PDB file of C-alpha atoms and ligand atoms in Angstrom:
ATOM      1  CA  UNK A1158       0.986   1.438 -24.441  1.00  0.00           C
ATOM      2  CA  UNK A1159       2.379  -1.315 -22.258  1.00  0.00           C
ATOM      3  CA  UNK A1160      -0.420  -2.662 -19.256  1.00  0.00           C
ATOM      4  CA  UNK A1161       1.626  -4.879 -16.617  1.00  0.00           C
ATOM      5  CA  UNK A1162      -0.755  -6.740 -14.656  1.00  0.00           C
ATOM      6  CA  UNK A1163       0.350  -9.238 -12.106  1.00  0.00           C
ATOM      7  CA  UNK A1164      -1.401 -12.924 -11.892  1.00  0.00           C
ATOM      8  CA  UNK A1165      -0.707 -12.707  -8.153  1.00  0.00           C
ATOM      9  CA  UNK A1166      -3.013  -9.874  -6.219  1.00  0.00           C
ATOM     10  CA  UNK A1167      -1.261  -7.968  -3.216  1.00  0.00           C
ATOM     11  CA  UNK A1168      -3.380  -6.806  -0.477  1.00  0.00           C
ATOM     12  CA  UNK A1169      -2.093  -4.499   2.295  1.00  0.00           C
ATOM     13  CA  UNK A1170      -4.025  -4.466   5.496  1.00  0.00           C
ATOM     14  CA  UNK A1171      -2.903  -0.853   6.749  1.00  0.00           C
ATOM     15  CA  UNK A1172      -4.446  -0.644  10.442  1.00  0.00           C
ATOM     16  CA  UNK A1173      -3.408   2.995  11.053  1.00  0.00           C
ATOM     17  CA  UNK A1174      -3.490   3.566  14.798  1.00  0.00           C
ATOM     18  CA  UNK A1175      -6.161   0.742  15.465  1.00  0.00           C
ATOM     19  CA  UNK A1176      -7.300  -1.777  16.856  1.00  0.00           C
ATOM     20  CA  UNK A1177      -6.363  -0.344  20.711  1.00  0.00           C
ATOM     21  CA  UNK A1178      -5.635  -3.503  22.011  1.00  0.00           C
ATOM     22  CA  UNK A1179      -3.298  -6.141  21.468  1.00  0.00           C
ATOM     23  CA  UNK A1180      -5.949  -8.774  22.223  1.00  0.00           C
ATOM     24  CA  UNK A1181      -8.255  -7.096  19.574  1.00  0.00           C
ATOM     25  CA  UNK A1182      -5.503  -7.159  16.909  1.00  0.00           C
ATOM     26  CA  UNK A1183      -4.964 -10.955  17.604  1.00  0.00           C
ATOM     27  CA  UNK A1184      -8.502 -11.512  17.144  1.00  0.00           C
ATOM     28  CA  UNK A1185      -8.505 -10.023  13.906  1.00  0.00           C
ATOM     29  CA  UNK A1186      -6.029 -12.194  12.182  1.00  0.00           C
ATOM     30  CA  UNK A1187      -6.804 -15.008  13.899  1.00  0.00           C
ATOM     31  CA  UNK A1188      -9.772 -15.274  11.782  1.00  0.00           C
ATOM     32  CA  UNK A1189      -8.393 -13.682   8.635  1.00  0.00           C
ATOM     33  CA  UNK A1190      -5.172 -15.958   8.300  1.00  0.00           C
ATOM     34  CA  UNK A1191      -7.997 -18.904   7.855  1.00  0.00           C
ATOM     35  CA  UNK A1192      -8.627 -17.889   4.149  1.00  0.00           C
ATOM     36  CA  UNK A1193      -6.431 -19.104   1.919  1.00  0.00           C
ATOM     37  CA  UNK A1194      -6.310 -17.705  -1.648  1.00  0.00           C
ATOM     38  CA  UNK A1195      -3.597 -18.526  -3.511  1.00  0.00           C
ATOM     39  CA  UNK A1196      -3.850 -15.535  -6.100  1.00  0.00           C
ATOM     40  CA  UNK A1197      -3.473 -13.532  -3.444  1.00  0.00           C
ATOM     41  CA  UNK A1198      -0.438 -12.154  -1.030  1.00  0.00           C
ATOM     42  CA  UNK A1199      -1.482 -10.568   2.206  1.00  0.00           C
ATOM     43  CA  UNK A1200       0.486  -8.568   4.037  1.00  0.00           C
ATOM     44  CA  UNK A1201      -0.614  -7.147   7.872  1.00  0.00           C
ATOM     45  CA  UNK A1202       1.172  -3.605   8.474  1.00  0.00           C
ATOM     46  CA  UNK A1203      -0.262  -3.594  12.119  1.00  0.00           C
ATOM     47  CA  UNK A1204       0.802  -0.543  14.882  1.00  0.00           C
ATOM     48  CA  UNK A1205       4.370  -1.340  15.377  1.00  0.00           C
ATOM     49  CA  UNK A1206       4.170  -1.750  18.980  1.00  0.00           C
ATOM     50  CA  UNK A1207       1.958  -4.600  18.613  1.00  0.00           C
ATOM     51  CA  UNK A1208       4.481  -5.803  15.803  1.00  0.00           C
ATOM     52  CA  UNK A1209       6.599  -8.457  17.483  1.00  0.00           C
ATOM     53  CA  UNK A1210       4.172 -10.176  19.882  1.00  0.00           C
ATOM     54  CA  UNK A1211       1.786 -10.323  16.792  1.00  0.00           C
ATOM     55  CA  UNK A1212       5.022 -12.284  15.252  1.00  0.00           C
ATOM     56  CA  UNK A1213       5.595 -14.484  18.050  1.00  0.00           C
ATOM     57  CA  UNK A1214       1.402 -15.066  18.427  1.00  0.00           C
ATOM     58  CA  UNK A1215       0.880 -16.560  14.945  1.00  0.00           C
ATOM     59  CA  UNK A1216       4.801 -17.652  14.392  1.00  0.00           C
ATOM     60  CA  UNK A1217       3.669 -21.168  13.024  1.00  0.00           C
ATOM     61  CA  UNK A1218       1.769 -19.396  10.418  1.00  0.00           C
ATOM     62  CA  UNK A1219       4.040 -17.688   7.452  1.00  0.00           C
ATOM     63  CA  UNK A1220       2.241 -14.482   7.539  1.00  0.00           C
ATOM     64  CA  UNK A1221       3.912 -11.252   5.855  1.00  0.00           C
ATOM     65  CA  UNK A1222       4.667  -7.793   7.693  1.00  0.00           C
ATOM     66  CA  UNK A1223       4.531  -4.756   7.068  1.00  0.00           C
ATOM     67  CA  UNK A1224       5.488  -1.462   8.546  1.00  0.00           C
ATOM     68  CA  UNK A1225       3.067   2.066   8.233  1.00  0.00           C
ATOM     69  CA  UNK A1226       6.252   4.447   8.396  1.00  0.00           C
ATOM     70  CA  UNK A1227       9.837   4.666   8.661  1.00  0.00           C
ATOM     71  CA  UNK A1228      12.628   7.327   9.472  1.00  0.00           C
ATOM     72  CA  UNK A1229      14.754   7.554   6.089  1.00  0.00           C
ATOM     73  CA  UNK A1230      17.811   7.972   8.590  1.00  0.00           C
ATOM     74  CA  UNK A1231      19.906   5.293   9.644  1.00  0.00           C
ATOM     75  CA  UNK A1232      20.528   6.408  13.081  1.00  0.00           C
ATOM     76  CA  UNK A1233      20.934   9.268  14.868  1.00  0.00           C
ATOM     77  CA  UNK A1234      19.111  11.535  17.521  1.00  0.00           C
ATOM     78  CA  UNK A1235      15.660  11.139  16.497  1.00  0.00           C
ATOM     79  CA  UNK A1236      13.301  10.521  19.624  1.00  0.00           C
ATOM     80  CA  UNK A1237      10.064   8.446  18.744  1.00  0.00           C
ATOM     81  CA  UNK A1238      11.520   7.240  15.473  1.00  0.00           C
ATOM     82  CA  UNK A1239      12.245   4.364  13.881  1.00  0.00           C
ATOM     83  CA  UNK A1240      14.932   2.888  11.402  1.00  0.00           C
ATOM     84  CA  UNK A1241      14.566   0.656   8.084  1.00  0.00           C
ATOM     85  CA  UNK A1242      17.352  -1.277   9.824  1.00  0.00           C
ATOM     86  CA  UNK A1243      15.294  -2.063  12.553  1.00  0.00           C
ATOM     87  CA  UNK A1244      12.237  -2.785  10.336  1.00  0.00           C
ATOM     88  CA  UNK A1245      14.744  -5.190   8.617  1.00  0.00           C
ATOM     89  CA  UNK A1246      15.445  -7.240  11.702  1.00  0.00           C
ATOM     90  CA  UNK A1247      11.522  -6.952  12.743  1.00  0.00           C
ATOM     91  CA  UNK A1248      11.118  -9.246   9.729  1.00  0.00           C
ATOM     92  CA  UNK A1249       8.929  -6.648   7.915  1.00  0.00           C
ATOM     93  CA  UNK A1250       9.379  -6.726   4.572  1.00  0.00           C
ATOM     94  CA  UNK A1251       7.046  -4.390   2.941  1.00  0.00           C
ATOM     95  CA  UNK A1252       6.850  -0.447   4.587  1.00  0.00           C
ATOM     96  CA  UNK A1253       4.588   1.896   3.408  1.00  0.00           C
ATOM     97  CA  UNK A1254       5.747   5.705   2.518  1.00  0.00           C
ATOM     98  CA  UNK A1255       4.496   8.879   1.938  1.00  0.00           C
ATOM     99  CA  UNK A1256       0.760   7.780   3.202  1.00  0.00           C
ATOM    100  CA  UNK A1257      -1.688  10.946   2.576  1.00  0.00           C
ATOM    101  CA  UNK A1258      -1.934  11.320   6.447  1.00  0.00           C
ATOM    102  CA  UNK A1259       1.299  11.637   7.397  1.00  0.00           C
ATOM    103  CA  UNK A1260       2.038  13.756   4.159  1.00  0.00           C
ATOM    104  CA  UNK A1261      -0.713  15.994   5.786  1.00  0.00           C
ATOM    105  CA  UNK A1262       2.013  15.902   8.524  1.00  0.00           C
ATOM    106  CA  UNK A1263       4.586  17.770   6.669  1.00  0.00           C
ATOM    107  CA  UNK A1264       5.840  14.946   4.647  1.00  0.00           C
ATOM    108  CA  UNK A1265       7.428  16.214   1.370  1.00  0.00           C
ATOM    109  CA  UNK A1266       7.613  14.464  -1.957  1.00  0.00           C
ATOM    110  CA  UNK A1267      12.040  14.555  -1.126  1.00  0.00           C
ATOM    111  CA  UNK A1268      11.306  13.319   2.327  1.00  0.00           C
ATOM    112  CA  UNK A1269       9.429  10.275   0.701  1.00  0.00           C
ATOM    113  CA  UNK A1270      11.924   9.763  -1.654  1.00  0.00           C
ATOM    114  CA  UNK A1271      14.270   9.709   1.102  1.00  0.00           C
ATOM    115  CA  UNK A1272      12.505   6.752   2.660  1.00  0.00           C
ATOM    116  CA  UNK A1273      11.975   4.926  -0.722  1.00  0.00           C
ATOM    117  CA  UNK A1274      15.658   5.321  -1.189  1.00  0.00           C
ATOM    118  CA  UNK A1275      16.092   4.051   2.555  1.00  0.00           C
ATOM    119  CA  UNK A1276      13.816   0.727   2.421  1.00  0.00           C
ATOM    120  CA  UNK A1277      15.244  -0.394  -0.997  1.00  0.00           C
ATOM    121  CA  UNK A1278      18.930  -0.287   0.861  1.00  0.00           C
ATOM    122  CA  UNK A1279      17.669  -2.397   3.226  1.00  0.00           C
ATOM    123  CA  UNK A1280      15.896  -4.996   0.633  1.00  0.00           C
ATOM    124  CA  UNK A1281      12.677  -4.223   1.607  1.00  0.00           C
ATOM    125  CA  UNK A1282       9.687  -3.157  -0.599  1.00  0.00           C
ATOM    126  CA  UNK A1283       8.267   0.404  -0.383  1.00  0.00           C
ATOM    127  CA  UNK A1284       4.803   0.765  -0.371  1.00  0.00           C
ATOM    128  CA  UNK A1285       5.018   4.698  -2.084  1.00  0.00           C
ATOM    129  CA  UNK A1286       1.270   5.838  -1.860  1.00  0.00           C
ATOM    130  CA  UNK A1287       0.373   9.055  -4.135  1.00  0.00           C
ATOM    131  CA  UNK A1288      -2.999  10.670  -4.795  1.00  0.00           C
ATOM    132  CA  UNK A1289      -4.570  13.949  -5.290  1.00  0.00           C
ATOM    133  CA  UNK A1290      -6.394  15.891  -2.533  1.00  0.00           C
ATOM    134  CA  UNK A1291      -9.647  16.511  -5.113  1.00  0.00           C
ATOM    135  CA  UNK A1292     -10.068  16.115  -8.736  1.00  0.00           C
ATOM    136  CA  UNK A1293     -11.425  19.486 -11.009  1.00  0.00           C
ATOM    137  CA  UNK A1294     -13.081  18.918 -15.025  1.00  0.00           C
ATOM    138  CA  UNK A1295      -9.672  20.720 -15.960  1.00  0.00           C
ATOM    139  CA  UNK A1296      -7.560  17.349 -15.076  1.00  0.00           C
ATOM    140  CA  UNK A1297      -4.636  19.838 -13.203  1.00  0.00           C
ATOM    141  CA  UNK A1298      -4.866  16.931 -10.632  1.00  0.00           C
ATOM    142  CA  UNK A1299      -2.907  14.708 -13.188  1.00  0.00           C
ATOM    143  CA  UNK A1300      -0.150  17.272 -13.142  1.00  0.00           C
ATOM    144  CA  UNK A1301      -0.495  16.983  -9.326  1.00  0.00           C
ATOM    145  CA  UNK A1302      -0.598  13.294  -9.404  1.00  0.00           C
ATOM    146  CA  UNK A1303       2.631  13.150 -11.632  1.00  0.00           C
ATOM    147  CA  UNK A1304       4.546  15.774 -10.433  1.00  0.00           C
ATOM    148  CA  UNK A1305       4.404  13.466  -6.956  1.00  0.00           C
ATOM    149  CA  UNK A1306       5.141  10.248  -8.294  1.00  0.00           C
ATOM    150  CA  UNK A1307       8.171  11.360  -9.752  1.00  0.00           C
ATOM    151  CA  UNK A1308       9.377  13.438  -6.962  1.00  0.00           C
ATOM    152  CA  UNK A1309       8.958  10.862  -4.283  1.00  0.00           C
ATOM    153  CA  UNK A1310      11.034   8.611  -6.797  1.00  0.00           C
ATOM    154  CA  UNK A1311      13.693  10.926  -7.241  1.00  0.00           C
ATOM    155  CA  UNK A1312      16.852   9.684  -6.534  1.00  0.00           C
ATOM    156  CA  UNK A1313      15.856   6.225  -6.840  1.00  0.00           C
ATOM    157  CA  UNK A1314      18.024   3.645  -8.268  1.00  0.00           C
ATOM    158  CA  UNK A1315      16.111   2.589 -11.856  1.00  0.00           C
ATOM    159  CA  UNK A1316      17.118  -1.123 -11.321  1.00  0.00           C
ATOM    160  CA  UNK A1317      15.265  -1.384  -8.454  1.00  0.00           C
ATOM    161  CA  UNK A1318      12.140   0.310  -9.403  1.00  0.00           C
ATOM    162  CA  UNK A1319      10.852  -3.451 -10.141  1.00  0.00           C
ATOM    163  CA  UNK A1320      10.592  -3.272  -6.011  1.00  0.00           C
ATOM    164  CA  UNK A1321       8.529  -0.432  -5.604  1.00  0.00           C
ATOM    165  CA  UNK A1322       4.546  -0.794  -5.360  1.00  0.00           C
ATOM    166  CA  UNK A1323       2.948   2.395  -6.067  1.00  0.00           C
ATOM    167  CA  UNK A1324      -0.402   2.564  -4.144  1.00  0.00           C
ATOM    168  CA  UNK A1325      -2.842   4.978  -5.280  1.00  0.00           C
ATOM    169  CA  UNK A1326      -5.025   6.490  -3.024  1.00  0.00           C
ATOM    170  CA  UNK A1327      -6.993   9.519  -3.976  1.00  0.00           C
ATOM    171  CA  UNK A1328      -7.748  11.350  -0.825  1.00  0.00           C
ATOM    172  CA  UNK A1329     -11.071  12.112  -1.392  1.00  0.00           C
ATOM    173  CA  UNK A1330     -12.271   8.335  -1.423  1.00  0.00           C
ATOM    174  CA  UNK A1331      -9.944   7.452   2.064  1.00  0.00           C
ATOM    175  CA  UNK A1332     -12.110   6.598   4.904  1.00  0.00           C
ATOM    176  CA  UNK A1333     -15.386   6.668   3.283  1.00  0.00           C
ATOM    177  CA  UNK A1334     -18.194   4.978   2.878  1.00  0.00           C
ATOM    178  CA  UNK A1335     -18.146   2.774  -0.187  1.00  0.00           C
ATOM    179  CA  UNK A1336     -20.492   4.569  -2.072  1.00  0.00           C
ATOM    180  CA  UNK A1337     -17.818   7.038  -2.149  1.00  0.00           C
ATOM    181  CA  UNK A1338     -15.045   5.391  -3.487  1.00  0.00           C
ATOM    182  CA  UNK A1339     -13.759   5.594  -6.789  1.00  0.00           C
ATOM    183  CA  UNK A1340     -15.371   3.798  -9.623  1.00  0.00           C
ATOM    184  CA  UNK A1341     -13.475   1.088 -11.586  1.00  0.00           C
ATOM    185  CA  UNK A1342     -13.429   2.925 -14.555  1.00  0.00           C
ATOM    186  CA  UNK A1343     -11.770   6.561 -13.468  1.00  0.00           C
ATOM    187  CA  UNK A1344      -9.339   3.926 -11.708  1.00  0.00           C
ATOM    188  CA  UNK A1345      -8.467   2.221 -14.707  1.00  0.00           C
ATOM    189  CA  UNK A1346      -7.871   5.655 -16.425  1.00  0.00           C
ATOM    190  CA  UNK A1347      -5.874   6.287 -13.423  1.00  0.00           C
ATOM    191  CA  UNK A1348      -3.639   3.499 -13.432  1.00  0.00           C
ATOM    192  CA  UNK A1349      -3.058   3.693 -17.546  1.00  0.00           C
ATOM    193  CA  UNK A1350      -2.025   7.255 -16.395  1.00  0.00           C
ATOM    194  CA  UNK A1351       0.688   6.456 -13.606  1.00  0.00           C
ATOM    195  CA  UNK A1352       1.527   3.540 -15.607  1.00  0.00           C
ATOM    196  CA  UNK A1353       2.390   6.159 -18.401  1.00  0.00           C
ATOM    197  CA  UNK A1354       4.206   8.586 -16.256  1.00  0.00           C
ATOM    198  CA  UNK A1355       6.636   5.596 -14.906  1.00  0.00           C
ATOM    199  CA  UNK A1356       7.279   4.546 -18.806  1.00  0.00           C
ATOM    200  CA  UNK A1357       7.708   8.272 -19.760  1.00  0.00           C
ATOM    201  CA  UNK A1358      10.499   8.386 -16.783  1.00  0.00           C
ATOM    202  CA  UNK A1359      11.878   4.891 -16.504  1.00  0.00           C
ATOM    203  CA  UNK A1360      11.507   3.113 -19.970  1.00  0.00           C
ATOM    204  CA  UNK A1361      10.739  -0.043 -19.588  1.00  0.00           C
ATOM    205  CA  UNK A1362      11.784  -0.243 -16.228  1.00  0.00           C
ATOM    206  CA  UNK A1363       8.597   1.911 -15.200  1.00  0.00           C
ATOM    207  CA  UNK A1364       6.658  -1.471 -16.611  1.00  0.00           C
ATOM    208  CA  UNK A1365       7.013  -3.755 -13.704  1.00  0.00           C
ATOM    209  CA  UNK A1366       6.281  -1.363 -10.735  1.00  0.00           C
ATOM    210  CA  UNK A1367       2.923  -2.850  -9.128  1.00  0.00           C
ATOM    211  CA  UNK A1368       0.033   0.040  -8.818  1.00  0.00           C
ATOM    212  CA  UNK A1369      -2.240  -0.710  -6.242  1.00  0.00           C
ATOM    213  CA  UNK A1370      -5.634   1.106  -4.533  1.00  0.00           C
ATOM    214  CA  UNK A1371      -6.456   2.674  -1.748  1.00  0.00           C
ATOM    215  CA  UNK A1372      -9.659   4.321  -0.742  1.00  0.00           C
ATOM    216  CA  UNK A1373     -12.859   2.795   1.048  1.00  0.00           C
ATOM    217  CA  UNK A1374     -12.306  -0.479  -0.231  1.00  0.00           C
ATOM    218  CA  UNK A1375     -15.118  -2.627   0.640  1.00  0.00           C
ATOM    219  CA  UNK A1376     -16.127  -6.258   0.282  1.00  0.00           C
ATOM    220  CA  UNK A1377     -18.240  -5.001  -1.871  1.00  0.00           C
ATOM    221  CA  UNK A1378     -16.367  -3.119  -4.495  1.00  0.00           C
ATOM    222  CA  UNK A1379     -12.935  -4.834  -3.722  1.00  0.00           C
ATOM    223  CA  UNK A1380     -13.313  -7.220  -7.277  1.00  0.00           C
ATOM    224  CA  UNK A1381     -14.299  -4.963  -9.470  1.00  0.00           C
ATOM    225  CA  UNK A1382     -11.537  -2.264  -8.479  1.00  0.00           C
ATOM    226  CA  UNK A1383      -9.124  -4.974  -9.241  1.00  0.00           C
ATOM    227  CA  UNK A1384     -10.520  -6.549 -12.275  1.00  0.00           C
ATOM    228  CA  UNK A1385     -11.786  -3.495 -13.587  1.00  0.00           C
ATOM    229  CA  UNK A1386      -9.564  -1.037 -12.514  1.00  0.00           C
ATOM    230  CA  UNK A1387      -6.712  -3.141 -13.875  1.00  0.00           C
ATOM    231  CA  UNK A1388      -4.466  -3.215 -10.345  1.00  0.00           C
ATOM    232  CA  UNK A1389      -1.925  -4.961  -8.865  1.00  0.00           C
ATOM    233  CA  UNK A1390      -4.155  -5.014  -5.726  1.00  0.00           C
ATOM    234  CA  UNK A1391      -5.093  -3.030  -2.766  1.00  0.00           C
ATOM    235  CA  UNK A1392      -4.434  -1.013   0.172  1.00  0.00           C
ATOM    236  CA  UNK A1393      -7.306  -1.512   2.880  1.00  0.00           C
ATOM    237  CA  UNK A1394      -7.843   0.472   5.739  1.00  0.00           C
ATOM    238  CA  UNK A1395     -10.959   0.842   7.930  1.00  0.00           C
ATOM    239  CA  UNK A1396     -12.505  -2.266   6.400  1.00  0.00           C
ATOM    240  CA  UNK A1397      -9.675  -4.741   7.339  1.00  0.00           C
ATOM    241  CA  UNK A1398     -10.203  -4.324  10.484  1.00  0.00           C
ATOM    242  CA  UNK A1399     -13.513  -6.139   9.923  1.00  0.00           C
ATOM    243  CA  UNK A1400     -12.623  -9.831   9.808  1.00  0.00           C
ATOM    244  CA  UNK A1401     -16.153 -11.172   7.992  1.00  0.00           C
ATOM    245  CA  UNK A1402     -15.267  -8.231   4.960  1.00  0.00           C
ATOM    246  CA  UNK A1403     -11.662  -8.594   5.338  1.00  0.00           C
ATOM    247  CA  UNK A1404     -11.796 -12.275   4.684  1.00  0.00           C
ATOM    248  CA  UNK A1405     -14.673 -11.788   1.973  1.00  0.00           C
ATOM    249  CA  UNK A1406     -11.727  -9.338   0.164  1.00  0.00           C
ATOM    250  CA  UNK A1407      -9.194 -12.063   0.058  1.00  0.00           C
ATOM    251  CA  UNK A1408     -11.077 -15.291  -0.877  1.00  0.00           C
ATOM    252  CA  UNK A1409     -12.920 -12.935  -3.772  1.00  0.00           C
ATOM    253  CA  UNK A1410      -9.562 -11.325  -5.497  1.00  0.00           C
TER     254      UNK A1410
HETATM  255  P1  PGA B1838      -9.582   3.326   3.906  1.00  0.00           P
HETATM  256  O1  PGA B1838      -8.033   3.715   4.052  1.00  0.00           O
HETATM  257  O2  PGA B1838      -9.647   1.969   3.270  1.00  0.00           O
HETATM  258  O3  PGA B1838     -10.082   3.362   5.304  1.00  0.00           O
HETATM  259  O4  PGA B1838     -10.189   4.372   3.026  1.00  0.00           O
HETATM  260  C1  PGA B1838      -7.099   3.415   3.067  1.00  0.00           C
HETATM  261  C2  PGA B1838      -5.766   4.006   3.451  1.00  0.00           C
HETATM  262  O5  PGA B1838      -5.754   5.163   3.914  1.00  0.00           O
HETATM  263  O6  PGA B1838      -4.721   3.355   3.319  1.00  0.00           O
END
């Protein structure tokens, strides 16, 4: 069986509704753009309403955006919403989909694919994140897993699967303490897994998608998810918010 690993290491800082001030979230990157790691590719998907003036703040620096949700319509009547088009001229260029939070929202595995479908149109790069709720000795969770990758991909245009990243994030280890995250081995297993159910689908096509993790990464246990665990990178929440671990999971990768 085919393993793809990329040289270069993403890593998506995914705020979720934090920091609450603008101020705060300046703070934070000021000291985090500082690192440089050139094996690495950073990419801030702050709240979008702090988007542009974080844009204009650090416009001398080439930073990379990213965007925590999108509507998968173009336009329309859709209060509160917004459009890949207007991500597009935001400058954001990778959006995350399907997140387990806003699935717990009511977010199907069609309604994802919808906004995979939606970013690729607009030459962005979807962030589709996937993960079971809880893991039993039977292994129906893989079943789970794959039944969600390949619905939140249907519809898809094969040529373009090459764009998607595929983030993994097991909802059990989100927003815990690091102790409680997954180990490098079950997340190796993982990835060989979704790396299997792409290939099964897609041929070799499925070969090139990126698979990163999510789930109380620390700077602790950040290297040995990614060496171990075989990934493409990572997904950080709670802990890139902290600029001293933040920048500890960048220069390490
Ligand atoms: P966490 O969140 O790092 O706080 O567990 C990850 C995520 O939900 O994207």
């Amino acid at each position: 069986m085919v393993r793809y690993c990329h040289m270069s290491k993403l890593i998506i800082a995914n705020w979720k509704m934090n920091p609450e001030t603008l101020t705060e979230a300046k703070k934070i990157i000021e000291i985090v753009s500082k690192v440089k790691n050139k094996n690495t590719e950073v990419v801030y998907a702050p709240p979008a309403i702090f988007l542009h003036s974080l844009q204009n703040f650090f416009k001398r620096k080439k930073l990379i955006w990213g965007a925590q949700n999108t509507d998968a319509m173009t336009r329309g009547a859709r209060t509160g919403e917004t459009s890949v088009a207007m991500l597009r001229s935001s400058l954001v260029s990778y959006v995350i989909v399907g997140h387990s939070e806003r699935r717990g929202m009511g977010e199907s595995n069609m309604d994802v694919a919808l906004k995979v479908s939606a970013v690729l149109r607009e030459k962005m790069i979807p962030v589709l994140c996937v993960g079971e709720k809880d893991r039993d000795q039977g292994g129906a969770y893989l079943e789970v897993l794959k039944m969600q990758i390949l619905g939140s991909l249907f519809g898809i245009n094969e040529n373009l699967l090459k764009n998607v990243v595929i983030a993994y994030e097991p909802l059990w280890a989100i927003g815990k303490e690091e102790n409680e995250s997954m180990d490098a081995r079950s997340l190796h297993e993982t990835v060989i897994f979704i790396r299997k159910v792409l290939i099964d689908r897609f041929g070799a096509k499925g070969e090139k998608t990126r698979i990163l993790y999510g789930g109380s990464v620390t700077d602790k246990n950040a290297r040995v998810l990614v060496r171990e665990g075989e990934v493409d990178g990572l997904l950080v929440g709670h802990h890139s918010l902290v600029p001293k671990d933040f920048t500890k999971i960048i220069s390490e990768i």
